[in-house]
mmCIF file of C-alpha atoms in Angstrom:
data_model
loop_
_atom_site.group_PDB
_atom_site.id
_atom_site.type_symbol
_atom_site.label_atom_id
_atom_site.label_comp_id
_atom_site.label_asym_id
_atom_site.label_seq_id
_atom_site.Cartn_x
_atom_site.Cartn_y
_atom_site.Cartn_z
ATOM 1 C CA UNK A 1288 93.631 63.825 146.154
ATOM 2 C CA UNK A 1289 91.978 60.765 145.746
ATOM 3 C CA UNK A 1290 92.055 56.660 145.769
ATOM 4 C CA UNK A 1291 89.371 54.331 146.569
ATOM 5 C CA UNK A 1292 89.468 51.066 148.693
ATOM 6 C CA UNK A 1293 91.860 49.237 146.221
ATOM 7 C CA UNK A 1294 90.728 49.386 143.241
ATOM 8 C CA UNK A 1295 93.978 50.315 144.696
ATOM 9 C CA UNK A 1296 93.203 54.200 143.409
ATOM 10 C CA UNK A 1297 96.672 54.828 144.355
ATOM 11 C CA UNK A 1298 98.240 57.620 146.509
ATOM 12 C CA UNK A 1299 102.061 58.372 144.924
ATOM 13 C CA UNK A 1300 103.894 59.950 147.716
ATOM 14 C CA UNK A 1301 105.727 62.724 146.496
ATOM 15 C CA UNK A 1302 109.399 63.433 147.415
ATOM 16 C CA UNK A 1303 109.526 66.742 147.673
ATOM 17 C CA UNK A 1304 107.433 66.981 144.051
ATOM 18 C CA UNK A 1305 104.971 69.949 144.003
ATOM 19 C CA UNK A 1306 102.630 70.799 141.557
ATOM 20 C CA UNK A 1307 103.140 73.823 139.251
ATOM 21 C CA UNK A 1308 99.790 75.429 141.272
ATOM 22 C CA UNK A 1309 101.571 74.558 144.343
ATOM 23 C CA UNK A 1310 105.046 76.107 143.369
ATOM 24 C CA UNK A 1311 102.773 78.957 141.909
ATOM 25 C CA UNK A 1312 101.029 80.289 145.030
ATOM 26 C CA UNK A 1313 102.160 80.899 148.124
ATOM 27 C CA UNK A 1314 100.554 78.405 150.279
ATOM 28 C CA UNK A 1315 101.652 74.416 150.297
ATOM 29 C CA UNK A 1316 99.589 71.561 148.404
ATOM 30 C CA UNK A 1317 98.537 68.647 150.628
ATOM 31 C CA UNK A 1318 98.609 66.418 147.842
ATOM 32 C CA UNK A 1319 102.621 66.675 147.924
ATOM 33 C CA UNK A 1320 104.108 64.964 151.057
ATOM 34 C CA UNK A 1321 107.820 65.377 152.093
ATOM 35 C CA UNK A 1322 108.925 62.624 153.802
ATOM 36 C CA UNK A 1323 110.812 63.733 156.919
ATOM 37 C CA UNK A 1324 113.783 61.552 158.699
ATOM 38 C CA UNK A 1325 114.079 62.870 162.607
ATOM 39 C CA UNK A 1326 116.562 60.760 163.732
ATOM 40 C CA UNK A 1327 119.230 63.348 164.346
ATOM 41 C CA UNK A 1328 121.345 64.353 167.325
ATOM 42 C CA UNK A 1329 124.097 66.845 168.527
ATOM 43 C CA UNK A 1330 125.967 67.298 171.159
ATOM 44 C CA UNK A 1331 124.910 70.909 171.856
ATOM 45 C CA UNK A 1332 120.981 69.629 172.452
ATOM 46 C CA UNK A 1333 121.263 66.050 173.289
ATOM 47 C CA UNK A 1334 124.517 65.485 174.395
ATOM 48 C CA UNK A 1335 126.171 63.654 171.942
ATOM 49 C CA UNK A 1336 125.659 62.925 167.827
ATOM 50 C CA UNK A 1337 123.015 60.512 166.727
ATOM 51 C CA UNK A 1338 123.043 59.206 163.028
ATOM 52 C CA UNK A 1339 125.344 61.480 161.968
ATOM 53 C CA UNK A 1340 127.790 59.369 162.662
ATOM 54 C CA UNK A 1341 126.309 56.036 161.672
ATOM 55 C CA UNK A 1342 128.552 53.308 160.385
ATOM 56 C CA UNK A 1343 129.745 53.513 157.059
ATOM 57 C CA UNK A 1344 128.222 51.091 154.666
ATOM 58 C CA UNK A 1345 130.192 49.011 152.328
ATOM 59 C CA UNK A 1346 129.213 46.485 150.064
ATOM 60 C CA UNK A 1347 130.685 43.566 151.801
ATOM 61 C CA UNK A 1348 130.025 44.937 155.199
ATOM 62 C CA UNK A 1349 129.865 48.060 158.095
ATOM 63 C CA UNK A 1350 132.751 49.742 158.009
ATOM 64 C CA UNK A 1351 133.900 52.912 160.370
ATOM 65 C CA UNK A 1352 131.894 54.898 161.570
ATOM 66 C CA UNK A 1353 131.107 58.392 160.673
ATOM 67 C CA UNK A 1354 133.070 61.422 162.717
ATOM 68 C CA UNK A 1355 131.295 64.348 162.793
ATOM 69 C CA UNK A 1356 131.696 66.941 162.757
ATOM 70 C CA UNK A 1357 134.031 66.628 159.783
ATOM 71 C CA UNK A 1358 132.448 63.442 158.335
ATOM 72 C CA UNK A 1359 129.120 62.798 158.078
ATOM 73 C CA UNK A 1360 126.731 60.337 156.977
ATOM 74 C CA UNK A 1361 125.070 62.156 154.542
ATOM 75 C CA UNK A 1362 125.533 62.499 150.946
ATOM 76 C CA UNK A 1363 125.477 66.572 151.616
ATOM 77 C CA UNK A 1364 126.999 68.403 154.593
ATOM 78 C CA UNK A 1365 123.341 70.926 155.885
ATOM 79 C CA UNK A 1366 124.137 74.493 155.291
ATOM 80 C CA UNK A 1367 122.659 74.993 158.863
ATOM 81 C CA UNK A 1368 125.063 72.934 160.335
ATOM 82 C CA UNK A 1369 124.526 69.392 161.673
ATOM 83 C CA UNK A 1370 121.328 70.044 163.507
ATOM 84 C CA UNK A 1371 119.177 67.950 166.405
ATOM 85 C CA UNK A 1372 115.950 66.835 165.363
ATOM 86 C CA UNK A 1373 115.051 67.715 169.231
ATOM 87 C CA UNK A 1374 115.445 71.507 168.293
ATOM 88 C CA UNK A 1375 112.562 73.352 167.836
ATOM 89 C CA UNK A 1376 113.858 76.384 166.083
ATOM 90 C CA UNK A 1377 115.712 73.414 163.856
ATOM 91 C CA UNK A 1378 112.561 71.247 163.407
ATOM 92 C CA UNK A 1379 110.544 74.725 162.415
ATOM 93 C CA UNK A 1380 113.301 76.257 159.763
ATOM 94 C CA UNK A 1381 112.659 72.944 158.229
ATOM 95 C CA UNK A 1382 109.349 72.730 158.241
ATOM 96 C CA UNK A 1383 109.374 76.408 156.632
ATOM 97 C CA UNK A 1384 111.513 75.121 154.193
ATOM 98 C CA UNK A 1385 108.949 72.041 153.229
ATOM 99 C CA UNK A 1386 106.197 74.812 152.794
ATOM 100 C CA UNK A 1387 108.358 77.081 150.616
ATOM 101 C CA UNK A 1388 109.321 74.261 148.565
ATOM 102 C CA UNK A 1389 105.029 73.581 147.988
ATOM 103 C CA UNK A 1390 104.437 70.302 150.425
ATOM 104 C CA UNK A 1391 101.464 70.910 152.368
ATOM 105 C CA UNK A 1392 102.051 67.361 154.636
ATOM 106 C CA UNK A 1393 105.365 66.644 156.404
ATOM 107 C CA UNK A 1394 105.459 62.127 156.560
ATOM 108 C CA UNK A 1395 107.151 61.803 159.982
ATOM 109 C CA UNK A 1396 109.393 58.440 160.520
ATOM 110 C CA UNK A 1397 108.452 56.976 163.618
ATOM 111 C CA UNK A 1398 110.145 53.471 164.905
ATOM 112 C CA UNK A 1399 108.093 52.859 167.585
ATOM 113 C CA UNK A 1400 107.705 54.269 171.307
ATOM 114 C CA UNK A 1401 110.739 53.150 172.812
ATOM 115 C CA UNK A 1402 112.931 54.930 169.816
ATOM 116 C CA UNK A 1403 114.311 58.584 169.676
ATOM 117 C CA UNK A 1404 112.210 59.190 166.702
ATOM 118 C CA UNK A 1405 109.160 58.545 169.436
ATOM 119 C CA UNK A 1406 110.681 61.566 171.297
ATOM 120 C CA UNK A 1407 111.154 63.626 168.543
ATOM 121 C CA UNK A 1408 108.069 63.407 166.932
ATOM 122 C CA UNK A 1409 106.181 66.326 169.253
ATOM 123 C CA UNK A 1410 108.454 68.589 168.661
ATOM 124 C CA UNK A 1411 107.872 68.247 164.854
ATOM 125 C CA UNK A 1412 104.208 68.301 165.313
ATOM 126 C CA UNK A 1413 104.789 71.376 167.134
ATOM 127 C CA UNK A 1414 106.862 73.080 164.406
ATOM 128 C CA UNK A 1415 104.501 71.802 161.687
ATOM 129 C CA UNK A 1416 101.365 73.788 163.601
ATOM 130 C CA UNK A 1417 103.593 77.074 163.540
ATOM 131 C CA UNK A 1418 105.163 76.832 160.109
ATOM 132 C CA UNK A 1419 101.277 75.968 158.983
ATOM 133 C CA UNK A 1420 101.667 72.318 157.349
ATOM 134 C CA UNK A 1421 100.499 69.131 158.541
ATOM 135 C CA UNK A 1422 101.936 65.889 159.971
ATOM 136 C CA UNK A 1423 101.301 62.441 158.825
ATOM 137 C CA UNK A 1424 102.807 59.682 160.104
ATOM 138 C CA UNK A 1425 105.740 56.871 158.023
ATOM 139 C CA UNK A 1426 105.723 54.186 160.280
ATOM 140 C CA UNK A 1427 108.603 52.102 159.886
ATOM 141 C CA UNK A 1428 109.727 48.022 160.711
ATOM 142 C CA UNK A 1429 110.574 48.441 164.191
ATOM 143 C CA UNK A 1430 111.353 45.445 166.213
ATOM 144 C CA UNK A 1431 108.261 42.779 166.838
ATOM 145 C CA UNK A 1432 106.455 45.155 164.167
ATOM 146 C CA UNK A 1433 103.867 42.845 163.063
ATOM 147 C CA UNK A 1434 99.648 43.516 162.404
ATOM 148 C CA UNK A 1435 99.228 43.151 166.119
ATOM 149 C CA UNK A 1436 101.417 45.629 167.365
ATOM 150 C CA UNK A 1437 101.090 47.879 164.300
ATOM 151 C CA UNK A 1438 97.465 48.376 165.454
ATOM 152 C CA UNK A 1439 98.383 49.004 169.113
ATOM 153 C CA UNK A 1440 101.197 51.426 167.563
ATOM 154 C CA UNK A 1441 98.188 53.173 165.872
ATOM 155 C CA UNK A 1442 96.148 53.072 168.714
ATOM 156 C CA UNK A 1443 98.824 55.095 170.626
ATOM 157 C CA UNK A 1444 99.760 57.722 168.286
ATOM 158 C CA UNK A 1445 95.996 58.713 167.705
ATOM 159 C CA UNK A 1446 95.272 58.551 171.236
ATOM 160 C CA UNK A 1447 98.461 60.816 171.858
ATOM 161 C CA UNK A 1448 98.104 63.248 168.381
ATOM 162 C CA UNK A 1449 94.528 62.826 167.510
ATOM 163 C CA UNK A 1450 93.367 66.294 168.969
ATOM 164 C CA UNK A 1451 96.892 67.901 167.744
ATOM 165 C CA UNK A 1452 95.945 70.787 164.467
ATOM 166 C CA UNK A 1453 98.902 69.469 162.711
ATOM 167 C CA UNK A 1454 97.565 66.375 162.457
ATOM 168 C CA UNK A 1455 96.836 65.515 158.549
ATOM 169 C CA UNK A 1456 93.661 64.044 157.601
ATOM 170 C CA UNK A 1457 92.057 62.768 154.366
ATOM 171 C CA UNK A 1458 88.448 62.378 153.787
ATOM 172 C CA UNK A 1459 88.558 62.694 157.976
ATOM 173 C CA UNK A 1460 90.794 59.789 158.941
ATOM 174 C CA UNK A 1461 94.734 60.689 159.770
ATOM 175 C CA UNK A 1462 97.056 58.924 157.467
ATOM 176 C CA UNK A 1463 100.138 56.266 157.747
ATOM 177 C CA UNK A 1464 102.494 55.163 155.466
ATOM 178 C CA UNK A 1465 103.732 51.399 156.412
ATOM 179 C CA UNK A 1466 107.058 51.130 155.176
ATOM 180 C CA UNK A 1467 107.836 47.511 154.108
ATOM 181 C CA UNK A 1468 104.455 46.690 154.572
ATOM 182 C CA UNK A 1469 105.451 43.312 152.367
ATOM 183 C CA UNK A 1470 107.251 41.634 155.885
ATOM 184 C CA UNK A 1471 103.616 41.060 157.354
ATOM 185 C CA UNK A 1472 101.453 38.617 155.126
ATOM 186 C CA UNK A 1473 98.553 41.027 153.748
ATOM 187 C CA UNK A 1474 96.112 37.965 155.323
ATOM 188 C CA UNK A 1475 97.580 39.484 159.018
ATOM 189 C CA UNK A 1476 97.373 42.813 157.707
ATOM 190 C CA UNK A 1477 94.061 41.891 156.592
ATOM 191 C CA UNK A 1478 92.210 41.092 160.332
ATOM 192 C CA UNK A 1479 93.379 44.387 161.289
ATOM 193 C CA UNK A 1480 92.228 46.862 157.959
ATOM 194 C CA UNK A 1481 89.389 44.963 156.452
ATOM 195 C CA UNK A 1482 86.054 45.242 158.135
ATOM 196 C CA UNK A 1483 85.268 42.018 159.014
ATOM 197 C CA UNK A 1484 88.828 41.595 160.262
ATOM 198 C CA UNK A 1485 88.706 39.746 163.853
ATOM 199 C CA UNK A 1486 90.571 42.808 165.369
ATOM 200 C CA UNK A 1487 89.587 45.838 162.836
ATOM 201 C CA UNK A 1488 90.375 49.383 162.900
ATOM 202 C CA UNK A 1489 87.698 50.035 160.469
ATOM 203 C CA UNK A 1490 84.978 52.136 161.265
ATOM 204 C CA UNK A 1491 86.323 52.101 165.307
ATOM 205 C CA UNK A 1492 87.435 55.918 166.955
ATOM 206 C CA UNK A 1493 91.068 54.775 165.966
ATOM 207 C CA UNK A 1494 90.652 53.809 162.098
ATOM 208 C CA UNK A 1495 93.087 55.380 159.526
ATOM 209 C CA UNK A 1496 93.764 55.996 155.738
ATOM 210 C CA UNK A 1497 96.866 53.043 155.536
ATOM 211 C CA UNK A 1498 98.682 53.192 152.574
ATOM 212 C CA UNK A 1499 101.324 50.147 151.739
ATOM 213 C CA UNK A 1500 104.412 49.899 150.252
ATOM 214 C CA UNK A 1501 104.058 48.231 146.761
ATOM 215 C CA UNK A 1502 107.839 47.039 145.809
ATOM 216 C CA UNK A 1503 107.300 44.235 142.672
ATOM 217 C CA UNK A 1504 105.275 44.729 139.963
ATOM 218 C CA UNK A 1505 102.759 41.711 141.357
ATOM 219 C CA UNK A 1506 101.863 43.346 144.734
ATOM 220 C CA UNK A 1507 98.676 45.022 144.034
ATOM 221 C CA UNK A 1508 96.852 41.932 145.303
ATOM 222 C CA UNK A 1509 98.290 41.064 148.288
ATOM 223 C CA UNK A 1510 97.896 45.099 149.107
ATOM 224 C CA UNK A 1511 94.184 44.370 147.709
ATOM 225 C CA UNK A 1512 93.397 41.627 150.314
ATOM 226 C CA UNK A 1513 95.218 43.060 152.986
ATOM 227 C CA UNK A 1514 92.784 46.025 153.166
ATOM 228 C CA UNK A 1515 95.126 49.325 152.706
ATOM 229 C CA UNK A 1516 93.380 52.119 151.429
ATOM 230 C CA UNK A 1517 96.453 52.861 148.729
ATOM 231 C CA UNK A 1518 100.271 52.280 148.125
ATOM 232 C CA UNK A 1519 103.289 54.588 147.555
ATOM 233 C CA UNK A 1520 106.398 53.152 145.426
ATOM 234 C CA UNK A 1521 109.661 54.579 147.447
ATOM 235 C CA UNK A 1522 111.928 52.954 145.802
ATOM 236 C CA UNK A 1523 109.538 50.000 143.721
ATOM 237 C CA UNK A 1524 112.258 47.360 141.936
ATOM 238 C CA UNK A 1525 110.583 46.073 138.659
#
């Protein structure tokens, strides 16, 4: 894999897409990411559901929620059952099943240190050492999520998983994926991922490979200036 300091030599994060060498062998490609949601909860581990039963989604508005066990909100129903993502022998079946399928790197959703996802995460560290992939992290909007507190988000997760094996590196540096990366102006990003930013990452014990979200077909500038190493689409609009 590689991409240069924007030129933007771009990163596409791959959903669950392997290579045909991948699929051929049996080991995983770390070039093909999985992105991994582990926002789930059950009674039997936690107590009660979580997400499962989020509100239904209309286009005018919430509706209902979800009732689980019999309705779920999901567009398929697991064939393991409605699992916790606080389950280790859950979290590592999973993980198993992300090698089998050829991704080397699991992209972990993380919301920040006072959300479940923050308590959650170990655990899928844990099951990505023993299933033998790597963990990388999708950092998502969480509230005041701005450059500022994205760095001292960063700053925490290395200092907390930067001696863990699962960890995924490229080129040395562990990777993020800022999901709607557009909500901060890239000049903010910009004192935080360029090097002569007044509060840089770069070339500091907590630096990373940051790849941005490019949405519209005009945002390979403002991802230029703002000093990410590369972009992944999602779901890009035009």
């Amino acid at each position: 894999m590689t991409f240069s300091r924007l030129s933007l030599g771009c990163l596409t994060a791959l959903l669950a897409a392997v290579s045909a060498a991948a699929s051929a062998n049996t080991g995983a490609s770390e070039s093909a990411h999985a992105f991994y949601y582990s926002w789930y909860r059950n009674p039997a581990v936690d107590g009660a559901w979580a997400h499962w039963n989020h509100n239904v989604i209309l286009r005018d508005g919430s509706g209902p929620n979800f009732t689980p066990p019999e309705s779920i909100g999901a567009n398929f129903y697991p064939a393991a059952g409605l699992y916790s993502s606080n389950d280790p022998e859950d979290v590592l079946r999973q993980m198993l099943e992300i090698k089998r399928a050829g991704a080397g790197v699991a992209a972990v959703t993380w919301w920040g240190r006072g959300h479940p996802t923050n308590e959650s995460l170990p655990v899928a560290f844990d099951a990505a050492e023993k299933a033998g992939i790597k963990v990388c992290i999708h950092l998502e909007p969480f509230p005041g999520r701005n450059a500022e507190s994205t760095r001292e988000a960063l700053v925490y997760l290395l200092d907390t998983y930067g001696a863990h094996p699962a960890l995924y590196r490229h080129g040395g540096l562990p990777m993020v994926y800022l999901y709607d990366s557009y909500l901060t102006p890239a000049e903010e990003w910009a004192a935080v991922f360029t090097p002569e930013g007044a509060k840089t990452l770069r070339g500091t014990p907590h630096d990373w490979r940051v790849i941005g979200l490019w949405v519209k077909k005009n945002d390979g500038p403002a991802l230029k200036r703002a000093g990410f190493d590369g972009f992944y689409t999602y779901f890009a609009t035009d």
